[in-house]
Short mmCIF file of C-alpha atoms and ligand atoms in Angstrom, two decimals:
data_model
loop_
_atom_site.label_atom_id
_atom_site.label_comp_id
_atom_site.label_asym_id
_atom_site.label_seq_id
_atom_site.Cartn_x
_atom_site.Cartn_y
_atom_site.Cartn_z
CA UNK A 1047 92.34 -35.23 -14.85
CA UNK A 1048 89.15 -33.53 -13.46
CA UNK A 1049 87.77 -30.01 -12.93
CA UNK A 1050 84.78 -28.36 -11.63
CA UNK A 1051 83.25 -24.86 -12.26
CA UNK A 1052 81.30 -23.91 -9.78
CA UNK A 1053 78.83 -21.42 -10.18
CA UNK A 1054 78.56 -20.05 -13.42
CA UNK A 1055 76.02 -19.35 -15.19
CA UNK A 1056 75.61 -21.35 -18.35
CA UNK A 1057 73.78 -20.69 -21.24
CA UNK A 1058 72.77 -22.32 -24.29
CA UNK A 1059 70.70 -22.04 -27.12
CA UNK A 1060 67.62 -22.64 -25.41
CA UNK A 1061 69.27 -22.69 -21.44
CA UNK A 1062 70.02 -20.11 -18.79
CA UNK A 1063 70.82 -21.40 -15.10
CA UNK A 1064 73.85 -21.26 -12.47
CA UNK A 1065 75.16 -24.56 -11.80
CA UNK A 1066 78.50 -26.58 -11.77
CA UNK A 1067 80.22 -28.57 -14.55
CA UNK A 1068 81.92 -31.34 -13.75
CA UNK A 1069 84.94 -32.45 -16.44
CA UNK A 1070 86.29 -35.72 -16.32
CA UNK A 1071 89.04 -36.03 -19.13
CA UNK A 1072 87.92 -34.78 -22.46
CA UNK A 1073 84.17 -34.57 -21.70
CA UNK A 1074 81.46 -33.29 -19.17
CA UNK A 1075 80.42 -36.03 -16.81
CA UNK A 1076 77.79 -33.89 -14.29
CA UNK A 1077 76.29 -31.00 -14.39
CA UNK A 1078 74.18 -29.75 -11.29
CA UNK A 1079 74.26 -27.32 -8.25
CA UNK A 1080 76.61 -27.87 -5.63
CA UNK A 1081 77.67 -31.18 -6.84
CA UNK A 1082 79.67 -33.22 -4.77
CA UNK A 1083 82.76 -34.37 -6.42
CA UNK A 1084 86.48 -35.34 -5.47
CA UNK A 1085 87.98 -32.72 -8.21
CA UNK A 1086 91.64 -32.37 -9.22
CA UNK A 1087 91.24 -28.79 -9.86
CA UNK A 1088 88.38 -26.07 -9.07
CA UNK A 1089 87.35 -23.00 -10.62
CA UNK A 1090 84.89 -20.30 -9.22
CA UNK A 1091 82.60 -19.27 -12.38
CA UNK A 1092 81.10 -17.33 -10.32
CA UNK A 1093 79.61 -13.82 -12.20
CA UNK A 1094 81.15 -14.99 -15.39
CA UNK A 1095 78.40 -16.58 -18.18
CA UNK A 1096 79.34 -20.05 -19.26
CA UNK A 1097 79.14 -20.71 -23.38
CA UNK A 1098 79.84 -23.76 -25.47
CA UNK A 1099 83.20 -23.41 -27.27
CA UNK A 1100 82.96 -21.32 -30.69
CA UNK A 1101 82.65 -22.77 -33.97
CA UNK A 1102 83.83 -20.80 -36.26
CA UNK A 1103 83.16 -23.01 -40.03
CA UNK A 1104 84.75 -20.43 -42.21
CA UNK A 1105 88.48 -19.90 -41.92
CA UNK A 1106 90.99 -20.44 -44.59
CA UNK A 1107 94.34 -20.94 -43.11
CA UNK A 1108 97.65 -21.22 -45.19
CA UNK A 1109 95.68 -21.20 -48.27
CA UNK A 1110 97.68 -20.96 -51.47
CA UNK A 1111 95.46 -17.87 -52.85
CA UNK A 1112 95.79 -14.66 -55.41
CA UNK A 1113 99.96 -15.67 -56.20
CA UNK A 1114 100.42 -16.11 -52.51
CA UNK A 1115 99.37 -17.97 -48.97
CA UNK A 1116 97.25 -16.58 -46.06
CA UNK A 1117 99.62 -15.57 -43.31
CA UNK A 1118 98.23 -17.45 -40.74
CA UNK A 1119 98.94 -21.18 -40.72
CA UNK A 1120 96.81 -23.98 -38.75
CA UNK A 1121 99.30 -23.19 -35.47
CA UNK A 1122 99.23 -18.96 -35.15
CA UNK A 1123 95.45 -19.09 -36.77
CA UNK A 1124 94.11 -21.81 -34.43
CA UNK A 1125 96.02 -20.67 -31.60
CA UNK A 1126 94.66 -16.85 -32.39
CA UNK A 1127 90.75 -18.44 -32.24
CA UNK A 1128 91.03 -20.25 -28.77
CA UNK A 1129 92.04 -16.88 -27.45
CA UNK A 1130 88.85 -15.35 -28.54
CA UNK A 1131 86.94 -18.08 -27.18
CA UNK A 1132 86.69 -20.21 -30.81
CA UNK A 1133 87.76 -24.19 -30.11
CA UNK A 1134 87.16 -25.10 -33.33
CA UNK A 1135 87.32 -24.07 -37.02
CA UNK A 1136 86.57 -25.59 -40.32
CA UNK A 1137 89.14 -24.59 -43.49
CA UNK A 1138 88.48 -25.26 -46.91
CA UNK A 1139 90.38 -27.51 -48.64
CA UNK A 1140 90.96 -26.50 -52.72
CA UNK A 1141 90.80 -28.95 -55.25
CA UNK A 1142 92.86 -27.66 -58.26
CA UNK A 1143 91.11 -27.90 -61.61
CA UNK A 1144 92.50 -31.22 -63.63
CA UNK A 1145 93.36 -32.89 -60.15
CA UNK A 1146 91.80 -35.29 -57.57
CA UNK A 1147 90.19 -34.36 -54.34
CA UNK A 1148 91.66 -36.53 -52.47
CA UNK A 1149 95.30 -35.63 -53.53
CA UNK A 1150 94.15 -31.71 -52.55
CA UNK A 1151 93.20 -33.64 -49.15
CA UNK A 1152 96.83 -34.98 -48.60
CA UNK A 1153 98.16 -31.55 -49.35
CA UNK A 1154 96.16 -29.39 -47.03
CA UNK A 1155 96.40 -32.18 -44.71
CA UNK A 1156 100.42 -31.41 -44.93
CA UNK A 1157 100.14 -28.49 -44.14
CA UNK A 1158 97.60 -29.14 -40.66
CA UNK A 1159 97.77 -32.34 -39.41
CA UNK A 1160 100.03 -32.13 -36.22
CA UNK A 1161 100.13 -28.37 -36.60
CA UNK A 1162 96.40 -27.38 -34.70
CA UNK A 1163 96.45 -26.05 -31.37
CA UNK A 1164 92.56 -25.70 -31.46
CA UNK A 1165 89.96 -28.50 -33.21
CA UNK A 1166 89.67 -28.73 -36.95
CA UNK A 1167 87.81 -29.69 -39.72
CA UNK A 1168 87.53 -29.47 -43.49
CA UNK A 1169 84.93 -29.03 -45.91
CA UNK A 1170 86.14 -29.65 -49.81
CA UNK A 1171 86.13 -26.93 -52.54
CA UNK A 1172 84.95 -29.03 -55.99
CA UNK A 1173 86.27 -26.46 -58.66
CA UNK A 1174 86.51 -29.07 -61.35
CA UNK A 1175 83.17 -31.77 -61.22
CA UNK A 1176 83.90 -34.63 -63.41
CA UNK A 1177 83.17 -38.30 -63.27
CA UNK A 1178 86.34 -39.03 -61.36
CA UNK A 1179 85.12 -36.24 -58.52
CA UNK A 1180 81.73 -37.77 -58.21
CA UNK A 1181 83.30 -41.40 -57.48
CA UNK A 1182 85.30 -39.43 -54.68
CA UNK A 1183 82.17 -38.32 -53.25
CA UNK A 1184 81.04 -40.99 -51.33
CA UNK A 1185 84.45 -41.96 -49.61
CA UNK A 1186 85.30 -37.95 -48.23
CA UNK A 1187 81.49 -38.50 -46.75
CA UNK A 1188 81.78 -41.99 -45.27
CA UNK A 1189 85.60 -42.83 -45.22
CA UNK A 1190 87.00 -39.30 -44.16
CA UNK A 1191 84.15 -37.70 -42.37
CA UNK A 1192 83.80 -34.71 -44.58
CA UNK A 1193 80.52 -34.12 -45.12
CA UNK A 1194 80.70 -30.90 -46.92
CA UNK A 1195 81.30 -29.58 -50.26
CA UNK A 1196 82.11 -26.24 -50.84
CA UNK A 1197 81.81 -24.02 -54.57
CA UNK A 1198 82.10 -21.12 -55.96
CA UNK A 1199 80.25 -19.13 -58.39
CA UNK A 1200 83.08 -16.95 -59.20
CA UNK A 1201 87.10 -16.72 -59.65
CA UNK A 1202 86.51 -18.28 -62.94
CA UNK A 1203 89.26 -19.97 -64.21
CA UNK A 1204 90.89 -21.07 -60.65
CA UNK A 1205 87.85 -21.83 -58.38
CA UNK A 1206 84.30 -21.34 -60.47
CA UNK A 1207 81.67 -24.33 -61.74
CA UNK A 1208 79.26 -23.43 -63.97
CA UNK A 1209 75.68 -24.67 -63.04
CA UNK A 1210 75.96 -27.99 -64.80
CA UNK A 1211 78.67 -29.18 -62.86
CA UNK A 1212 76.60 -27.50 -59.93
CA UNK A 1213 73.58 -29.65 -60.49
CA UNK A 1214 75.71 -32.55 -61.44
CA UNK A 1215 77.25 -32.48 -57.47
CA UNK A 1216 74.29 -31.29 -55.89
CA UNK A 1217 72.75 -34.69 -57.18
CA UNK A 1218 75.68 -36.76 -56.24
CA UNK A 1219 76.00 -34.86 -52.66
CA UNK A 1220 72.47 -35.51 -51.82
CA UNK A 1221 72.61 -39.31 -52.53
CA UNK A 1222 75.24 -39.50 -49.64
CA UNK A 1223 73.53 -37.23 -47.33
CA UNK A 1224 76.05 -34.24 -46.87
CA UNK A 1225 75.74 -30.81 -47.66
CA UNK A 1226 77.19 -28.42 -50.68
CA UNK A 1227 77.83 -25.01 -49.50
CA UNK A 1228 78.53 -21.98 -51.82
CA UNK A 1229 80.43 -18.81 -52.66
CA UNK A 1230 77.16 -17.09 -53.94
CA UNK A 1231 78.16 -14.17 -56.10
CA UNK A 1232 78.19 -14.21 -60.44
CA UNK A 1233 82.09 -14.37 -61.48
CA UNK A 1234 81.17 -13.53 -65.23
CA UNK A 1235 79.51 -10.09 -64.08
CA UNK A 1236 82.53 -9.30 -61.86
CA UNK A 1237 84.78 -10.14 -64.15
CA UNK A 1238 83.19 -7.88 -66.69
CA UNK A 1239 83.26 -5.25 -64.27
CA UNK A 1240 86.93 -5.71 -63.34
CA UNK A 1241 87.90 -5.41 -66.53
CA UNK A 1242 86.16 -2.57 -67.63
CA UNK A 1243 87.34 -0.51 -64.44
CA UNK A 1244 90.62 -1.39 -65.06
CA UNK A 1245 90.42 -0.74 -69.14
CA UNK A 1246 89.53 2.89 -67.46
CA UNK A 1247 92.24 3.19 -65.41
CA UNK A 1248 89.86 2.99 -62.47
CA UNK A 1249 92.44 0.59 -60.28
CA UNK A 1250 92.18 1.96 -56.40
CA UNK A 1251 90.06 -0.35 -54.10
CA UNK A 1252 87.19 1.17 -54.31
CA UNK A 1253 86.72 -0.59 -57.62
CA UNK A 1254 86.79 -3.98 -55.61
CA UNK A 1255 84.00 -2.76 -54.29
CA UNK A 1256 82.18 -1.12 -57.71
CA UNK A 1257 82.86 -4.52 -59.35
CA UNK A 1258 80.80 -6.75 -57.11
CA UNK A 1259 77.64 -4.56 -56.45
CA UNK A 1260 74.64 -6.29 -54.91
CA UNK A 1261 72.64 -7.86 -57.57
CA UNK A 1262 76.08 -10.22 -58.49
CA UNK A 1263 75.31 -11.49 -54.90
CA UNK A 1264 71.44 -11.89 -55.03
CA UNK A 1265 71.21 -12.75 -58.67
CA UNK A 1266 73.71 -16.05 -57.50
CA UNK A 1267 72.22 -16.76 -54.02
CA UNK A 1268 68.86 -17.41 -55.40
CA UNK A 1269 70.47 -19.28 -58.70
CA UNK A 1270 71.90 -21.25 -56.35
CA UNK A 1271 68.42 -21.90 -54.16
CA UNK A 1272 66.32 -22.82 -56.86
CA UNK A 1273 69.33 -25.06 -58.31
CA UNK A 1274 69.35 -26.82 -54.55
CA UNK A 1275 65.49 -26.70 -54.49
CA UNK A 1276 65.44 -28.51 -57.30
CA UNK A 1277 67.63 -31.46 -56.44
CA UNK A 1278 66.64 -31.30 -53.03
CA UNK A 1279 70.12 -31.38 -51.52
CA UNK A 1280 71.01 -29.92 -47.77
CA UNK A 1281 72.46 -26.33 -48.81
CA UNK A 1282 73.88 -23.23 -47.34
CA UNK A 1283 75.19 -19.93 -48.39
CA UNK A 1284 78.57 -18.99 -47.20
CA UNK A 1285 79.06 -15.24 -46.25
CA UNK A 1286 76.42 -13.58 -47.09
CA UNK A 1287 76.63 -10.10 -47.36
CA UNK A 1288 73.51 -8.10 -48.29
CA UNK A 1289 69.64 -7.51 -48.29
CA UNK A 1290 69.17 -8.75 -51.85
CA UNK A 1291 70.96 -12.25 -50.90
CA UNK A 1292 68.81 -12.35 -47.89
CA UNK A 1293 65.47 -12.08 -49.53
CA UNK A 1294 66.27 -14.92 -52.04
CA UNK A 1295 66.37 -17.09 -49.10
CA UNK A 1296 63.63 -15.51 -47.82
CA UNK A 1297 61.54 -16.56 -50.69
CA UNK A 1298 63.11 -19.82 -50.90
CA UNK A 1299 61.55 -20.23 -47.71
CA UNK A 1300 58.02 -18.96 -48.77
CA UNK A 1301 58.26 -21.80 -51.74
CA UNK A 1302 58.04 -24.49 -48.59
CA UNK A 1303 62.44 -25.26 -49.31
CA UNK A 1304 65.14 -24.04 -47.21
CA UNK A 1305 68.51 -23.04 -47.57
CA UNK A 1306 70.89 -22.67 -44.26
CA UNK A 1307 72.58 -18.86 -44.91
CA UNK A 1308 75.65 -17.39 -42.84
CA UNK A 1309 76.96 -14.27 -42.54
CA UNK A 1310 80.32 -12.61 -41.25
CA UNK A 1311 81.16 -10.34 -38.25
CA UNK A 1312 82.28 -7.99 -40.69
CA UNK A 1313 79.51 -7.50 -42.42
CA UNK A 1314 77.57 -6.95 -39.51
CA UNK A 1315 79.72 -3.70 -38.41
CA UNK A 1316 81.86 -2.46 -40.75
CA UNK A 1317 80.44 -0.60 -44.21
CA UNK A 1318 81.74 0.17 -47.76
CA UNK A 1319 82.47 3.75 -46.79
CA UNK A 1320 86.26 2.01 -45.57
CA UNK A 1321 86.69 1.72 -49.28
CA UNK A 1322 87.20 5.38 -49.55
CA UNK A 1323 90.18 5.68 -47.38
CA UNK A 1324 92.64 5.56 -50.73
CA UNK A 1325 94.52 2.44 -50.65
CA UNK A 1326 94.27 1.74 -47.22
CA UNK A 1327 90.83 0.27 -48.07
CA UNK A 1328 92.88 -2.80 -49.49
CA UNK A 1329 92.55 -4.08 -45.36
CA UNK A 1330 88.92 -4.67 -46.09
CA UNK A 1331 89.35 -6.13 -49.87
CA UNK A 1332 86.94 -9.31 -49.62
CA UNK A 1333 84.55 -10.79 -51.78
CA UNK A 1334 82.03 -10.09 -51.15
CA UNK A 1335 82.98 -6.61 -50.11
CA UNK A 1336 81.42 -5.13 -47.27
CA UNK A 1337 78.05 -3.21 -47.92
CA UNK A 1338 75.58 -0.67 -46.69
CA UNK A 1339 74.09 0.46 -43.42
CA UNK A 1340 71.13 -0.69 -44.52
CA UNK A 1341 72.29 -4.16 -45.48
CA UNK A 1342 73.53 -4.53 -41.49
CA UNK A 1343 70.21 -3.92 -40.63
CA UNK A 1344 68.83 -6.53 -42.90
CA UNK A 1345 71.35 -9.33 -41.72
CA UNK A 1346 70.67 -8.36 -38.01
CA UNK A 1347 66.79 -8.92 -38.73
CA UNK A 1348 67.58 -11.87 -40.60
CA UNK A 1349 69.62 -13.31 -37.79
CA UNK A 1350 66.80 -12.49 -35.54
CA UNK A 1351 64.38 -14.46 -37.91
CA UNK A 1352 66.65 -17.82 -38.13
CA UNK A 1353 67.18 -16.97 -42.12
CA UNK A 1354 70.36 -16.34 -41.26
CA UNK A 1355 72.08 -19.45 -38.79
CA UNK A 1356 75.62 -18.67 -38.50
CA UNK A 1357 78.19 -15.58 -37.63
CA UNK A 1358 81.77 -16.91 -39.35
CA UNK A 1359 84.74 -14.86 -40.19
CA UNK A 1360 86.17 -16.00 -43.64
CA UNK A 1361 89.05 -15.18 -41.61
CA UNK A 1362 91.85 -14.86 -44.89
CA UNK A 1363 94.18 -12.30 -43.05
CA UNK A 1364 97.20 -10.70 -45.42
CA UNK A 1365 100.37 -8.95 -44.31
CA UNK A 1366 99.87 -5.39 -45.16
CA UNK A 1367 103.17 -6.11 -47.47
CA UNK A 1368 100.95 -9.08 -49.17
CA UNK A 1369 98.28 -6.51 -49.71
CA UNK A 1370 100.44 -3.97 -51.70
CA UNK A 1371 100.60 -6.66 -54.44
CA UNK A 1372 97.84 -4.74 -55.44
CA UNK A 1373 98.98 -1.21 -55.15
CA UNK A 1374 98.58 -0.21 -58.83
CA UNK A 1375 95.70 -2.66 -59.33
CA UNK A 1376 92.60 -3.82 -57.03
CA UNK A 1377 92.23 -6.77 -58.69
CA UNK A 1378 96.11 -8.12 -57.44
CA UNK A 1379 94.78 -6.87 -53.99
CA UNK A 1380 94.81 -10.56 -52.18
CA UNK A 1381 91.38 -10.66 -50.91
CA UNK A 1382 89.96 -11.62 -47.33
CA UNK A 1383 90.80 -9.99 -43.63
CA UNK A 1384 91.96 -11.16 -40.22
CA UNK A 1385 88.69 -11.68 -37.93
CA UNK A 1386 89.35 -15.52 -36.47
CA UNK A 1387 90.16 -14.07 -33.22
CA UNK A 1388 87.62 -11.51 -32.06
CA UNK A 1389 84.46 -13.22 -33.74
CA UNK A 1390 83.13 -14.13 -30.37
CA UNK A 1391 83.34 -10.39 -28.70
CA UNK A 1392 82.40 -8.57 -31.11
CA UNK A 1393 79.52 -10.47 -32.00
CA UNK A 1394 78.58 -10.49 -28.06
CA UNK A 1395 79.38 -6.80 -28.00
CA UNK A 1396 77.85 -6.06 -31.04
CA UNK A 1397 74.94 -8.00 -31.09
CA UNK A 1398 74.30 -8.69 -26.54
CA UNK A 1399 75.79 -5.48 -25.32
CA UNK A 1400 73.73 -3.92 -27.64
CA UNK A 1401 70.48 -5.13 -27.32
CA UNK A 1402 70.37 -6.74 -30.71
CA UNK A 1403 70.40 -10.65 -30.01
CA UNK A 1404 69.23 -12.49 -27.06
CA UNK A 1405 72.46 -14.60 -24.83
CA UNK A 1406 70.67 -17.72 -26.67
CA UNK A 1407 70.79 -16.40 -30.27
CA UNK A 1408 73.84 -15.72 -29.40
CA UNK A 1409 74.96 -19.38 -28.30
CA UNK A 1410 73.30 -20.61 -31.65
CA UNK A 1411 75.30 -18.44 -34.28
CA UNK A 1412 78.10 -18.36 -32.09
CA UNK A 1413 78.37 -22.41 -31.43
CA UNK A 1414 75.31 -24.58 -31.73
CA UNK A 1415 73.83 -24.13 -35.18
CA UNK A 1416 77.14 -24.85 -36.90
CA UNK A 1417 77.66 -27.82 -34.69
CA UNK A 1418 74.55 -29.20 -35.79
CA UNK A 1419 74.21 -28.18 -39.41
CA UNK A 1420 78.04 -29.43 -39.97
CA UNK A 1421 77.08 -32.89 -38.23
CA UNK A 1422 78.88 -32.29 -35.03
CA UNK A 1423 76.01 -32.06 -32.89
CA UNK A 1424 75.82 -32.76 -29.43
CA UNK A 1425 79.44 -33.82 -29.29
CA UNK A 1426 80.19 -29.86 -29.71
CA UNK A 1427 78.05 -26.75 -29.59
CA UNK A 1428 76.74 -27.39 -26.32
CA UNK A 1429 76.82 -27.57 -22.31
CA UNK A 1430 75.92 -31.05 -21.49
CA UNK A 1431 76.32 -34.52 -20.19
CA UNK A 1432 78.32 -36.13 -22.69
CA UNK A 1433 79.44 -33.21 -24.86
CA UNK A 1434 83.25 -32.37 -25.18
CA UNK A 1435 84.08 -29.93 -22.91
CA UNK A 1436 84.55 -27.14 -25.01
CA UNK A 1437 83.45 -24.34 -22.83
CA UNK A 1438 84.46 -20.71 -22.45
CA UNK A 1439 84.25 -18.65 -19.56
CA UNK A 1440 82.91 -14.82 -20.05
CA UNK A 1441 82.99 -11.58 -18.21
CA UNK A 1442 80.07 -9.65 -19.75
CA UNK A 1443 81.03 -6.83 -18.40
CA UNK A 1444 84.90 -5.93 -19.08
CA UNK A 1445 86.01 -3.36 -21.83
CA UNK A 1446 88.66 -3.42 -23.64
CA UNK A 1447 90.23 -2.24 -27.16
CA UNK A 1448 91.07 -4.41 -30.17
CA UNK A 1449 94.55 -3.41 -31.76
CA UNK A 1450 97.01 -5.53 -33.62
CA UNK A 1451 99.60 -4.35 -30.91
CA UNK A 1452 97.81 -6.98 -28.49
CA UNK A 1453 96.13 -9.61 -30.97
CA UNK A 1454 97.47 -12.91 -31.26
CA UNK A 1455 97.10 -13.45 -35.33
CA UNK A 1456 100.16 -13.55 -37.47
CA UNK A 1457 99.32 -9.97 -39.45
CA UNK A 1458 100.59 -6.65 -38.83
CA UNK A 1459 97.06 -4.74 -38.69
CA UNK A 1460 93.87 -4.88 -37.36
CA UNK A 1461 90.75 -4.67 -39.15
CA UNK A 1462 89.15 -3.73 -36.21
CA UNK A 1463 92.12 -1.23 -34.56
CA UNK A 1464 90.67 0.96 -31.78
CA UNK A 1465 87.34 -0.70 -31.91
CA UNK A 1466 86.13 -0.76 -28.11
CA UNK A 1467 84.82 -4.15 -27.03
CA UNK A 1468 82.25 -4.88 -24.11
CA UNK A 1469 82.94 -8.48 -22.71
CA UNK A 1470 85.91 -10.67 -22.27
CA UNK A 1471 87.21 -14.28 -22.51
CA UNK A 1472 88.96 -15.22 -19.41
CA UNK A 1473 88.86 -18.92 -19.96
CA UNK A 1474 89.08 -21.31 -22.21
CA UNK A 1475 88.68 -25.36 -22.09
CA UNK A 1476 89.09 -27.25 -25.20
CA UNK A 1477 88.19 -30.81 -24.53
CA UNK A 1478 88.79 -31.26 -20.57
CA UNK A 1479 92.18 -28.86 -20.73
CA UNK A 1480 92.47 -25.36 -20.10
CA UNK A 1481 93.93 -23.64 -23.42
CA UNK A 1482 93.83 -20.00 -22.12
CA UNK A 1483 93.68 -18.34 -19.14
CA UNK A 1484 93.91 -14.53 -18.33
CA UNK A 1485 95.42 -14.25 -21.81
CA UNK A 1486 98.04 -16.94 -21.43
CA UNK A 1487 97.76 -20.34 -23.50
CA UNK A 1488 98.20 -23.16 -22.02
CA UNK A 1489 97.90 -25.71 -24.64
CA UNK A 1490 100.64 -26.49 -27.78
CA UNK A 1491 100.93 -27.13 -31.77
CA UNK A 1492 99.34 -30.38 -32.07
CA UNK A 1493 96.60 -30.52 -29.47
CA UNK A 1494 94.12 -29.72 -31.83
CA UNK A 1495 92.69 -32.69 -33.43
CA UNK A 1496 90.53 -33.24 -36.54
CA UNK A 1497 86.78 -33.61 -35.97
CA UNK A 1498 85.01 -36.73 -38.16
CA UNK A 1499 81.73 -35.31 -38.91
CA UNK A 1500 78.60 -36.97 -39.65
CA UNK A 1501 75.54 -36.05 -42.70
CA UNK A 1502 73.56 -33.02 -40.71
CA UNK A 1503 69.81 -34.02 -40.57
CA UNK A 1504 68.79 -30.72 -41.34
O1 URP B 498 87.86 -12.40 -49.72
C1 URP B 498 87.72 -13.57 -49.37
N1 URP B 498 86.52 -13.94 -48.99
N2 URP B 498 88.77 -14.42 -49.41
C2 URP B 498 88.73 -15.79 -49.15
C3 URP B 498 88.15 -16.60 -50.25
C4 URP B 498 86.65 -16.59 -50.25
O2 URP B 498 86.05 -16.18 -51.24
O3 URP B 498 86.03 -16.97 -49.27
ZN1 ZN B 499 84.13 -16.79 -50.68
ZN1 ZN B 500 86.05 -17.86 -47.60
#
């Protein structure tokens, strides 16, 4: 099967031009203006801007979490992304403390395998380090083609390390060239915090917010830099939320290291003040919670300075039912919110409409800096000869309103109800096919397919 666009105008993270794509199967064959090709199908791009597929690398989909599972599994939740223009997504997968990584593989990959409708991949959550999960280190890299590791600095006693078993992966991870990611935020503070709220009776969800105040974030992120200095493994900070996070890898950065940082759409637009809406603030329990005005402004500057690589979602949507778990306590509040399908918009609405981020900065938080720093670089994340053709088509210019009465995710709000959106997905190709048009999908449970990934080289 072959297509050609004609006529749109394609950008990338460096690229702005009008031309025509030419698809041949699962990949982009030509790419020129007014090519002439015998086509099976046709499609006038013409007024619409052309953008790699989104990547979104933070999703956790039908994660066993808090005494219950997200509410989207790898069908609604993958299905919910293409719609918003993102073809692929990486989950975690959670080792559980005492067991193997690679039986915590077999179980998420239970739950996904034949169940995507959009790409997939997985990094691996080490919350238990030990001589038997460094010897599984080097097969997830080279055998699976899982090339991350993901850990967490809090939710002690399910999910935490403490910094020797930090150091201890760090220095097996770098030996096999992949990358250890990280949950920056200090779970002993917190957990101090949580329970001395809750000793006072201080249990509505704006103590979620209370407990986890800035300096648990920065104190961790730059813990976690100097830690990653030191062994001079690839590293990168998952959701990061605030100013004080941001200026640890800012001064990372002026000690001549680096560590890769991402942040979250939500944190870009929404602010703490939602916590003071009684219990309906529970929507926007996360961890990190969301922050200050002025902390928006930071991660926009910090975006604009390449400190800051990637927009995810941590997209961890809960039923509003699942929520009231925590109605007499904040702390049983399941944490995380529904974002995986309007990442793309609102980050062009937010951060192009707006004047904030050039079409190309855009393309690289959006798409091409995850590709590459997750070691799927050029095969996704760009326009070009070679690439899969993962591309979305994009009126700039349409409005419309974000409501759960119209979303595609399996939950029963929005975090973002009423918000008004400047620019639109029309269409959407996930390797050669077209998976949505004009709001319709056109692809099935199982299309999706896992992406292998390689050791990023940066
Ligand atoms: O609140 C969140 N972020 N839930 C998902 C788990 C995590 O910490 O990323
Ligand atoms: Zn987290
Ligand atoms: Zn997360």
């Amino acid at each position: 099967m072959s297509t050609i666009i004609r006529n749109g105008r394609i950008i990338g993270a460096s690229e702005d031009y009008i031309a025509d794509i030419f698809v041949e199967g699962e990949k982009i064959s030509a790419i020129g203006k007014n090519l002439q090709v015998a086509a099976d199908h046709e499609i006038n791009a013409e007024g619409l801007l052309v953008f790699p597929g989104g990547i979104d690398p933070h999703v956790h989909l039908d994660m066993p979490f808090m005494g219950t599972f997200s509410s989207d599994n790898y069908e609604t939740g993958t299905r919910a992304a293409l719609y918003g223009g993102t073809t692929m997504v990486i989950d975690f997968v959670l080792q559980t403390q005492g067991k193997s990584l690679a039986s915590a593989l077999q179980e998420w990959r239970g739950r996904s395998d034949g169940n995507c409708v959009g790409d997939y991949s997985f990094h691996v959550a080490v919350t238990d380090f030990n001589e038997h999960t460094k010897s599984e280190i080097r097969d997830l890299i080279e055998k699976e083609g899982i090339t991350s590791f993901k850990t967490f600095m809090a939710y002690k006693g399910a999910l935490m390390i403490d910094d020797r078993q930090m150091i201890g992966l760090m220095q097996e991870v770098k030996k096999h060239g992949g990358l250890v990611t990280v949950h920056a935020t200090n779970g002993d503070m917190i957990d101090y915090l949580i329970a001395k709220f809750r000793a006072e009776g201080k249990l509505s969800p704006l103590y979620h917010y209370l407990s986890q105040p800035e300096v648990t974030e920065s104190e961790a992120t730059g813990r976690f830099a100097d830690l990653a200095a030191y062994t001079g493994v690839n590293a990168y900070v998952v959701h990061m939320t605030c100013e004080g996070a941001l200026n640890q890898i800012r001064r990372i950065g002026s000690e001549n290291k680096f560590v890769h940082a991402e942040t979250c759409i939500q944190y870009l637009m929404l602010d703490a003040s939602l916590y003071e809406r009684d219990f309906e603030g529970a929507k926007w329990v996360m961890s990190p919670p969301l922050r200050e005005k002025k902390d928006q402004s930071a991660l926009w500057a910090g975006i604009q300075q390449g400190a800051v690589q990637v927009v995810a979602t941590d997209h961890c949507p809960f039923k509003w039912e699942q929520k009231l778990m925590g109605e007499k306590d904040f702390s049983k509040i399941p944490n995380g919110h529904p974002a995986i399908e309007h990442r793309m918009e609102l980050l062009y609405s937010e951060g192009v409409a707006k004047g904030r981020i050039s079409l190309q900065k855009f393309v690289e938080v959006n798409s091409t800096n995850a590709a590459k720093i997750f070691g799927m670089f050029p095969q996704k994340g760009i326009i070009a000869v070679g690439s899969d053709a993962d591309i979305v088509l994009f009126d700039p210019n349409e409005k419309h309103v974000i409501s759960a009465s119209s979303h595609h995710m399996n939950v029963d709000y929005s975090a973002y109800e009423g918000v008004e959106v400047t620019g639109k997905v029309k269409t959407v190709f996930l390797r050669g096919k077209v998976a949505i048009h004009n709001n319709e999908v056109r692809v099935g449970k199982g299309y999706g397919r896992f992406v292998r990934r390689n050791p990023s080289k940066n």
